[in-house]
Amino acid sequence: MGKSYLKYWGKAKPDVNGDGTGYHLLPYHCLDVAAVADVWWQNSHSLRQQFMGITGLDEEQTHAWLLFFIALHDYGKFDLRFQRKAPEAWRAVNPELSTMPTQLNGLAIKNYYHGPAGLYWFYQDFQERFSSGDGYYVEDNEDWDGWCSWLAPVVGHHGVVPKDDEKDARNDYQLAAGSEQLLEAFKTARHQWLKALEELFLTPANLSLNDTPPLLKTTKNKQSPSTMLAGFCAVSDWLGSSERFVYDDQPCDDLNLWYENRLEKAVSTLQDAGVISQIQPYQNIEALLSGHKPRQVQCLIEQLPKTQGLTLIEASTGSGKTEAALAYAWQLLALGLADSIVFALPTQATANAMLSRLEKAAPLLFANQTNVVLAHGRANYQKHFINLKQACRPCTAQGEEEAWVQCGNWLAQSRKRVFLGQIGVCTVDQVLVSVLPVKHKFVRGFGIGRSVLIIDEVHAYDSYMYGLLEAVLEQQRLAGGSAILLSATLPYQQKVQLAKAWDCQLNTENKAYPLISHCGNGKTHPFDLADGPEQHPKPTTVQLELIKTPQLIPDDGFIQRILDAVAQNAQVCLVCNLVAVAQELHQQIVGQMGKDGRFTEDQCLLFHSRFIFAHRQEKEQSVLDLFGVPPKPADARCKGHVLIATQVVEQSLDLDFDWLITQLCPVDLLFQRMGRLHRHATNNALRPPQFARPVCTVLLPTEDNYELHELIYGNSRVLWRTQQFLQQAQESQVSFPAAYRDWIEPVYDEEAWLDEPEWVQKSYEIYKDDCYASKMSAKQLINSNMNELSDNDSNVSALTRDGEMSLNVIPFYTDAQGKRNLLDSRLVDSLDDSERLEAINLNSVAVPRTWGRNGKLPKADDTGLIWLAMQADENERFISKYGDSTYIYHTQTGLTRIDNPKENA
């Protein structure tokens, strides 16, 4: 039959002319994708090393197997049901077979998915080799296990890697009716295609179809090194499906010649995509510090091993951990141990604040035009990579299943673009979801695996998130990647847990501070400043003021003190543990200021997480402008201000306050908040005389009951112990950096204190049980066989958080024409898919999942979004009454819920 595999289409446009001319042959497309992967391989030392580590083979054989399997990614398209998706193209490419009568209905064609079908057909085509001869699988068949570990990831390139049992799904893929001649023809084409790929890729490397590829083993959490293979294949398929590759077929029987010509297109495609990194040679850390000498922990960077590993950096706030991490990441990049950087932070605000710092560093690290991509809003991305508006419109015979359409839809949510840039900045949720059962999770895993993963404020996550984080670290280790974790306040037990996730042990506790711990090859090596005592951070002290007040709420007298400080030009920050409390205090203080002729309305600001993202960005910028360094405008500190905020200010934001007031919180978070107090000496001359020394006022409870604050932080023990340290502090002050070890370790020690009250111990026992359950819940979700969920931001939020923020609300109003408007005035239903996704992203509000109980909010739609209809009033507010609750949204205060008292019957 000659080269019968050339009689099948792989890409097809809707047949406008009725002549079936708009198609691209299946073998040509498969080689297009292999060519993209080949050029990417040749230009990335990191990918070569990682895939060699995954396979255990030398470079030549790893390369051969990799291209061979990527060229097999559309094996399931050699099937009548797929070919009949574009009947005119099918008749044009194969007039002989297309005229054969078959009993095939439209539903069978529509429901045929060539990805998992590829695994089925490959097994069926070689059932004598892989089975006992009767078509049934033989247990412990190492030959099939090896083939499946490669084949499943590549055929799963459309979002879901098929399970092994897909090979036996006869009812799903076996044709119900059709001539034996037709079935045999398809099988012959598949066999011929395999032989052609063998000659093209395997034979030059002294391999053949008779060989068994090395098994890509699965980890204990069911995360596999095949994540890298699946992600690499998917992105190569996206790029190899772009307009420049398809519908330009010039008949060519010589596959070698076709392939060589496609390599040239692959070069320009990858350059436009910006995924090939041109890394600058490493200079030194001074280059990142604008010529300044390194200090403290930064002086240890040159000593660290230049190998793959997990690195824990512990240093005080404002000591330059970020630049230390970037310098080490630069070394790994320059040595070809990674291609990019993914920088994950705990909140959207901290991710935003990190962007400008990384934009300055990017030209030092990368020679080409750098994609520094923020997961939200601002995102610099190569415009040539993809026209999102065009790609999101299904204009092919495959519709939504088409790779280029999937690429467009996936990238249209800008939160995901971070994984294909040179430097990506995102919240940690976007990283954690790479191990959860969502579609295309392997693209995230691949993007992280090819990067140095940097996670800031790693102490800030709960047990559930740590369960996910451990799986991420294990996946990163198996991928041959590296991770750098940053914290000022990391308890020893958490360090043990993180090292264990990297398959390393922390045998002895090193109490030096600052400290870098490097984990690799089963061992952990500490690096401290014992040989450089001159680099130890200078001791500083924070004066404590403790005030007991019901429910940790400041009374009228204390609020008057705040107003007096603002009148004296002090920059004051009041940190609350609850958004609702922050909103109430803001309303109260604004009211007091309005009665006092000394103030203007802009001297009291509110900053929390419950704004739509577009407004939150504006609010965040205002906070940075007033309290950042240097402030903008330059005379900002000539007038006093009070910022009422929640936990969003305690991490990674470079803010400087004269006076800090905070509700009681766990000691590590308390120290994070104190890190925003007198942060920069350049502002000392501008501080009011009474705030020349840093003072932190901590609001404590009047009774032994932490109420809602216990629910926020999980247990009373850490709050009670923190309160004891505060009350027993010598000279009513905290001394840094000594307190990072002297306070944090005892507070988080698992052993009970001798004087701990019984109610504290009981609270901790319940907390321990809850932590275990949360961690097990995370692991069960990772290992679950549930159907793969859509990779949208609602699912990301719901799946990665076990606590506060897990519902996405979209407030909207209906205009006079009956059309839905988002709060930034965009008509949501008139936007195309790519614009709509981004608009929803910018107009969403994260709220506690408890808000969704008892009918207090509308039900979520199919994508997990909750649409809240509101109406504008004369006070520039939007109001909604739903169930027993009233919701109010204002650009200055965010979304507020008021529970209405039920009317008496």
mmCIF file of C-alpha atoms in Angstrom, residues 297-548:
data_model
loop_
_atom_site.group_PDB
_atom_site.id
_atom_site.type_symbol
_atom_site.label_atom_id
_atom_site.label_comp_id
_atom_site.label_asym_id
_atom_site.label_seq_id
_atom_site.Cartn_x
_atom_site.Cartn_y
_atom_site.Cartn_z
ATOM 1 C CA VAL A 297 22.720 36.347 54.170
ATOM 2 C CA GLN A 298 23.712 37.662 50.749
ATOM 3 C CA CYS A 299 27.348 36.966 51.623
ATOM 4 C CA LEU A 300 26.654 33.216 51.713
ATOM 5 C CA ILE A 301 25.424 32.858 48.124
ATOM 6 C CA GLU A 302 28.821 32.144 46.559
ATOM 7 C CA GLN A 303 29.310 29.215 48.964
ATOM 8 C CA LEU A 304 26.164 27.327 47.965
ATOM 9 C CA PRO A 305 26.400 24.129 45.881
ATOM 10 C CA LYS A 306 25.913 24.747 42.168
ATOM 11 C CA THR A 307 23.621 21.763 41.811
ATOM 12 C CA GLN A 308 19.945 20.923 41.723
ATOM 13 C CA GLY A 309 18.395 21.071 45.165
ATOM 14 C CA LEU A 310 16.099 22.657 47.713
ATOM 15 C CA THR A 311 17.443 25.784 49.399
ATOM 16 C CA LEU A 312 15.906 27.299 52.543
ATOM 17 C CA ILE A 313 16.894 30.909 53.247
ATOM 18 C CA GLU A 314 16.088 32.244 56.713
ATOM 19 C CA ALA A 315 16.799 35.929 57.284
ATOM 20 C CA SER A 316 15.082 38.906 58.844
ATOM 21 C CA THR A 317 12.655 41.149 57.007
ATOM 22 C CA GLY A 318 14.391 43.764 54.880
ATOM 23 C CA SER A 319 17.709 41.891 54.873
ATOM 24 C CA GLY A 320 17.807 41.217 51.130
ATOM 25 C CA LYS A 321 16.514 37.627 50.893
ATOM 26 C CA THR A 322 14.948 38.317 47.501
ATOM 27 C CA GLU A 323 18.212 39.471 45.940
ATOM 28 C CA ALA A 324 20.033 36.539 47.551
ATOM 29 C CA ALA A 325 17.535 34.119 46.009
ATOM 30 C CA LEU A 326 17.784 35.809 42.602
ATOM 31 C CA ALA A 327 21.586 35.705 42.679
ATOM 32 C CA TYR A 328 21.576 31.982 43.428
ATOM 33 C CA ALA A 329 18.900 31.375 40.799
ATOM 34 C CA TRP A 330 21.046 33.308 38.306
ATOM 35 C CA GLN A 331 23.956 30.976 39.022
ATOM 36 C CA LEU A 332 21.762 27.933 38.363
ATOM 37 C CA LEU A 333 20.426 29.497 35.158
ATOM 38 C CA ALA A 334 23.914 30.344 33.907
ATOM 39 C CA LEU A 335 25.052 26.772 34.551
ATOM 40 C CA GLY A 336 22.185 25.416 32.440
ATOM 41 C CA LEU A 337 20.322 23.961 35.426
ATOM 42 C CA ALA A 338 17.126 25.904 34.661
ATOM 43 C CA ASP A 339 15.646 28.053 31.899
ATOM 44 C CA SER A 340 13.465 30.448 33.868
ATOM 45 C CA ILE A 341 12.250 31.605 37.274
ATOM 46 C CA VAL A 342 8.804 31.217 38.834
ATOM 47 C CA PHE A 343 8.412 33.475 41.869
ATOM 48 C CA ALA A 344 5.415 32.581 44.057
ATOM 49 C CA LEU A 345 4.113 34.746 46.896
ATOM 50 C CA PRO A 346 1.299 34.339 49.428
ATOM 51 C CA THR A 347 -1.016 37.101 48.191
ATOM 52 C CA GLN A 348 -1.875 39.106 45.088
ATOM 53 C CA ALA A 349 -0.559 42.267 46.741
ATOM 54 C CA THR A 350 2.846 40.761 47.436
ATOM 55 C CA ALA A 351 3.020 39.423 43.869
ATOM 56 C CA ASN A 352 2.292 42.886 42.503
ATOM 57 C CA ALA A 353 4.942 44.459 44.703
ATOM 58 C CA MET A 354 7.536 41.924 43.543
ATOM 59 C CA LEU A 355 6.996 42.682 39.856
ATOM 60 C CA SER A 356 8.906 45.964 39.686
ATOM 61 C CA ARG A 357 11.894 44.457 41.507
ATOM 62 C CA LEU A 358 12.069 41.577 39.066
ATOM 63 C CA GLU A 359 11.635 43.826 36.044
ATOM 64 C CA LYS A 360 14.814 45.632 37.078
ATOM 65 C CA ALA A 361 16.703 42.360 37.533
ATOM 66 C CA ALA A 362 15.491 40.706 34.311
ATOM 67 C CA PRO A 363 17.915 42.407 31.848
ATOM 68 C CA LEU A 364 20.830 41.288 33.990
ATOM 69 C CA LEU A 365 19.725 37.649 33.898
ATOM 70 C CA PHE A 366 18.483 37.338 30.304
ATOM 71 C CA ALA A 367 19.972 38.654 27.065
ATOM 72 C CA ASN A 368 16.867 38.456 24.893
ATOM 73 C CA GLN A 369 13.649 40.445 25.257
ATOM 74 C CA THR A 370 12.460 39.074 28.552
ATOM 75 C CA ASN A 371 8.945 37.961 29.352
ATOM 76 C CA VAL A 372 8.453 39.154 32.922
ATOM 77 C CA VAL A 373 4.883 38.016 33.480
ATOM 78 C CA LEU A 374 2.654 38.903 36.408
ATOM 79 C CA ALA A 375 -0.189 36.524 37.100
ATOM 80 C CA HIS A 376 -2.672 39.364 37.477
ATOM 81 C CA GLY A 377 -3.306 42.452 35.390
ATOM 82 C CA ARG A 378 0.040 43.846 34.273
ATOM 83 C CA ALA A 379 1.769 41.331 32.061
ATOM 84 C CA ASN A 380 4.503 41.944 29.519
ATOM 85 C CA TYR A 381 4.329 39.164 26.980
ATOM 86 C CA GLN A 382 5.587 38.673 23.457
ATOM 87 C CA LYS A 383 2.738 39.790 21.188
ATOM 88 C CA HIS A 384 3.944 37.507 18.414
ATOM 89 C CA PHE A 385 3.434 34.368 20.501
ATOM 90 C CA ILE A 386 -0.298 34.154 20.048
ATOM 91 C CA ASN A 387 -3.211 36.281 18.940
ATOM 92 C CA LEU A 388 -5.554 35.375 21.772
ATOM 93 C CA LYS A 389 -8.670 36.792 20.167
ATOM 94 C CA GLN A 390 -8.078 34.755 17.039
ATOM 95 C CA ALA A 391 -6.998 31.566 18.747
ATOM 96 C CA CYS A 392 -9.922 31.498 21.155
ATOM 97 C CA ARG A 393 -12.382 31.264 18.268
ATOM 98 C CA PRO A 394 -12.829 27.622 17.196
ATOM 99 C CA CYS A 395 -12.363 27.780 13.431
ATOM 100 C CA THR A 396 -11.255 24.212 12.766
ATOM 101 C CA ALA A 397 -12.999 20.905 12.268
ATOM 102 C CA GLN A 398 -11.960 19.902 15.799
ATOM 103 C CA GLY A 399 -13.478 22.975 17.438
ATOM 104 C CA GLU A 400 -12.574 23.273 21.119
ATOM 105 C CA GLU A 401 -10.396 20.163 20.907
ATOM 106 C CA GLU A 402 -7.977 21.904 18.530
ATOM 107 C CA ALA A 403 -4.570 22.497 20.138
ATOM 108 C CA TRP A 404 -4.267 26.122 19.041
ATOM 109 C CA VAL A 405 -7.728 26.914 20.445
ATOM 110 C CA GLN A 406 -6.832 25.207 23.732
ATOM 111 C CA CYS A 407 -3.614 27.183 23.872
ATOM 112 C CA GLY A 408 -5.498 30.428 23.360
ATOM 113 C CA ASN A 409 -8.121 29.627 25.980
ATOM 114 C CA TRP A 410 -5.490 28.506 28.464
ATOM 115 C CA LEU A 411 -3.318 31.576 27.997
ATOM 116 C CA ALA A 412 -6.288 33.947 27.937
ATOM 117 C CA GLN A 413 -6.379 33.639 31.705
ATOM 118 C CA SER A 414 -3.227 35.637 32.324
ATOM 119 C CA ARG A 415 -2.649 33.928 35.646
ATOM 120 C CA LYS A 416 -1.243 30.976 33.723
ATOM 121 C CA ARG A 417 1.119 32.818 31.392
ATOM 122 C CA VAL A 418 3.640 32.964 34.205
ATOM 123 C CA PHE A 419 4.648 29.382 33.457
ATOM 124 C CA LEU A 420 5.862 30.142 29.933
ATOM 125 C CA GLY A 421 7.786 33.360 30.571
ATOM 126 C CA GLN A 422 11.409 33.861 31.575
ATOM 127 C CA ILE A 423 10.321 35.261 34.933
ATOM 128 C CA GLY A 424 6.813 34.551 36.213
ATOM 129 C CA VAL A 425 5.308 36.176 39.301
ATOM 130 C CA CYS A 426 2.212 34.615 40.846
ATOM 131 C CA THR A 427 0.462 33.640 44.050
ATOM 132 C CA VAL A 428 1.373 30.290 45.525
ATOM 133 C CA ASP A 429 -2.064 28.905 44.596
ATOM 134 C CA GLN A 430 -1.050 28.923 40.933
ATOM 135 C CA VAL A 431 1.893 26.672 41.813
ATOM 136 C CA LEU A 432 0.009 24.329 44.150
ATOM 137 C CA VAL A 433 -2.609 23.492 41.514
ATOM 138 C CA SER A 434 0.094 21.814 39.403
ATOM 139 C CA VAL A 435 -0.368 18.668 41.518
ATOM 140 C CA LEU A 436 -4.187 18.681 41.586
ATOM 141 C CA PRO A 437 -6.631 17.002 39.192
ATOM 142 C CA VAL A 438 -7.218 19.933 36.827
ATOM 143 C CA LYS A 439 -6.861 19.915 33.065
ATOM 144 C CA HIS A 440 -3.459 20.891 31.678
ATOM 145 C CA LYS A 441 -1.925 20.742 35.165
ATOM 146 C CA PHE A 442 1.140 19.250 33.513
ATOM 147 C CA VAL A 443 1.720 22.504 31.610
ATOM 148 C CA ARG A 444 2.049 24.220 34.972
ATOM 149 C CA GLY A 445 4.236 21.357 36.238
ATOM 150 C CA PHE A 446 6.450 21.596 33.153
ATOM 151 C CA GLY A 447 6.731 25.379 33.481
ATOM 152 C CA ILE A 448 7.723 25.026 37.126
ATOM 153 C CA GLY A 449 10.031 22.092 36.437
ATOM 154 C CA ARG A 450 12.067 24.027 33.867
ATOM 155 C CA SER A 451 12.361 26.919 36.325
ATOM 156 C CA VAL A 452 13.990 27.760 39.585
ATOM 157 C CA LEU A 453 10.927 27.846 41.821
ATOM 158 C CA ILE A 454 11.164 30.586 44.470
ATOM 159 C CA ILE A 455 8.471 30.683 47.156
ATOM 160 C CA ASP A 456 8.448 33.646 49.514
ATOM 161 C CA GLU A 457 7.019 33.714 53.039
ATOM 162 C CA VAL A 458 6.904 29.928 53.094
ATOM 163 C CA HIS A 459 5.873 29.949 56.758
ATOM 164 C CA ALA A 460 2.524 31.529 55.836
ATOM 165 C CA TYR A 461 0.636 28.402 54.752
ATOM 166 C CA ASP A 462 -1.663 26.085 56.655
ATOM 167 C CA SER A 463 -1.530 22.297 56.948
ATOM 168 C CA TYR A 464 -3.709 21.743 53.897
ATOM 169 C CA MET A 465 -1.501 23.922 51.723
ATOM 170 C CA TYR A 466 1.615 22.268 53.136
ATOM 171 C CA GLY A 467 0.183 18.937 52.032
ATOM 172 C CA LEU A 468 0.038 20.319 48.492
ATOM 173 C CA LEU A 469 3.389 22.073 48.783
ATOM 174 C CA GLU A 470 5.146 18.841 49.711
ATOM 175 C CA ALA A 471 3.793 17.234 46.536
ATOM 176 C CA VAL A 472 4.997 20.239 44.495
ATOM 177 C CA LEU A 473 8.490 19.906 45.951
ATOM 178 C CA GLU A 474 8.552 16.182 45.282
ATOM 179 C CA GLN A 475 7.456 16.782 41.697
ATOM 180 C CA GLN A 476 10.104 19.482 41.297
ATOM 181 C CA ARG A 477 12.819 17.169 42.609
ATOM 182 C CA LEU A 478 11.805 14.351 40.254
ATOM 183 C CA ALA A 479 11.738 16.764 37.332
ATOM 184 C CA GLY A 480 15.364 17.645 38.031
ATOM 185 C CA GLY A 481 14.451 21.204 39.012
ATOM 186 C CA SER A 482 15.384 23.405 41.942
ATOM 187 C CA ALA A 483 13.453 25.317 44.591
ATOM 188 C CA ILE A 484 14.358 28.198 46.897
ATOM 189 C CA LEU A 485 12.140 28.875 49.921
ATOM 190 C CA LEU A 486 12.311 32.177 51.824
ATOM 191 C CA SER A 487 11.198 33.065 55.337
ATOM 192 C CA ALA A 488 12.139 35.255 58.256
ATOM 193 C CA THR A 489 10.227 33.128 60.721
ATOM 194 C CA LEU A 490 10.375 29.438 59.874
ATOM 195 C CA PRO A 491 9.959 27.084 62.862
ATOM 196 C CA TYR A 492 12.304 24.111 62.954
ATOM 197 C CA GLN A 493 9.518 21.540 62.602
ATOM 198 C CA GLN A 494 8.426 23.158 59.354
ATOM 199 C CA LYS A 495 12.006 22.991 58.075
ATOM 200 C CA VAL A 496 12.101 19.280 58.876
ATOM 201 C CA GLN A 497 8.857 18.814 56.966
ATOM 202 C CA LEU A 498 10.103 20.690 53.893
ATOM 203 C CA ALA A 499 13.432 18.856 53.797
ATOM 204 C CA LYS A 500 11.607 15.540 54.022
ATOM 205 C CA ALA A 501 9.536 16.496 50.971
ATOM 206 C CA TRP A 502 12.864 16.771 49.115
ATOM 207 C CA ASP A 503 13.807 13.318 50.401
ATOM 208 C CA CYS A 504 16.373 14.761 52.825
ATOM 209 C CA GLN A 505 16.796 14.702 56.574
ATOM 210 C CA LEU A 506 17.578 17.526 59.005
ATOM 211 C CA ASN A 507 19.565 15.571 61.556
ATOM 212 C CA THR A 508 20.624 18.385 63.850
ATOM 213 C CA GLU A 509 19.150 21.785 64.548
ATOM 214 C CA ASN A 510 21.390 24.688 63.596
ATOM 215 C CA LYS A 511 20.224 27.705 65.616
ATOM 216 C CA ALA A 512 22.371 30.217 63.742
ATOM 217 C CA TYR A 513 20.541 33.189 62.271
ATOM 218 C CA PRO A 514 20.515 34.078 59.440
ATOM 219 C CA LEU A 515 20.878 30.593 57.965
ATOM 220 C CA ILE A 516 20.785 28.890 54.579
ATOM 221 C CA SER A 517 20.092 25.151 54.394
ATOM 222 C CA HIS A 518 20.711 23.299 51.118
ATOM 223 C CA CYS A 519 19.050 19.915 50.562
ATOM 224 C CA GLY A 520 20.241 17.547 47.860
ATOM 225 C CA ASN A 521 21.152 13.908 47.289
ATOM 226 C CA GLY A 522 19.548 12.939 50.591
ATOM 227 C CA LYS A 523 21.686 15.300 52.666
ATOM 228 C CA THR A 524 21.260 18.768 54.141
ATOM 229 C CA HIS A 525 24.126 21.237 54.516
ATOM 230 C CA PRO A 526 23.826 24.428 56.615
ATOM 231 C CA PHE A 527 25.563 27.706 55.723
ATOM 232 C CA ASP A 528 25.838 30.441 58.347
ATOM 233 C CA LEU A 529 27.894 33.546 59.110
ATOM 234 C CA ALA A 530 30.193 31.913 61.673
ATOM 235 C CA ASP A 531 33.209 32.821 59.506
ATOM 236 C CA GLY A 532 31.928 36.330 58.851
ATOM 237 C CA PRO A 533 30.767 37.765 62.182
ATOM 238 C CA GLU A 534 31.009 41.294 60.786
ATOM 239 C CA GLN A 535 28.043 40.448 58.548
ATOM 240 C CA HIS A 536 25.743 39.526 61.394
ATOM 241 C CA PRO A 537 22.692 41.813 61.460
ATOM 242 C CA LYS A 538 22.988 44.597 63.988
ATOM 243 C CA PRO A 539 20.718 44.056 67.006
ATOM 244 C CA THR A 540 17.591 46.184 67.001
ATOM 245 C CA THR A 541 14.795 46.537 69.508
ATOM 246 C CA VAL A 542 11.091 47.268 69.257
ATOM 247 C CA GLN A 543 9.369 48.813 72.250
ATOM 248 C CA LEU A 544 6.169 47.022 73.249
ATOM 249 C CA GLU A 545 2.943 48.538 74.472
ATOM 250 C CA LEU A 546 0.294 46.021 75.562
ATOM 251 C CA ILE A 547 -3.331 47.065 75.826
ATOM 252 C CA LYS A 548 -6.129 44.753 76.908
#
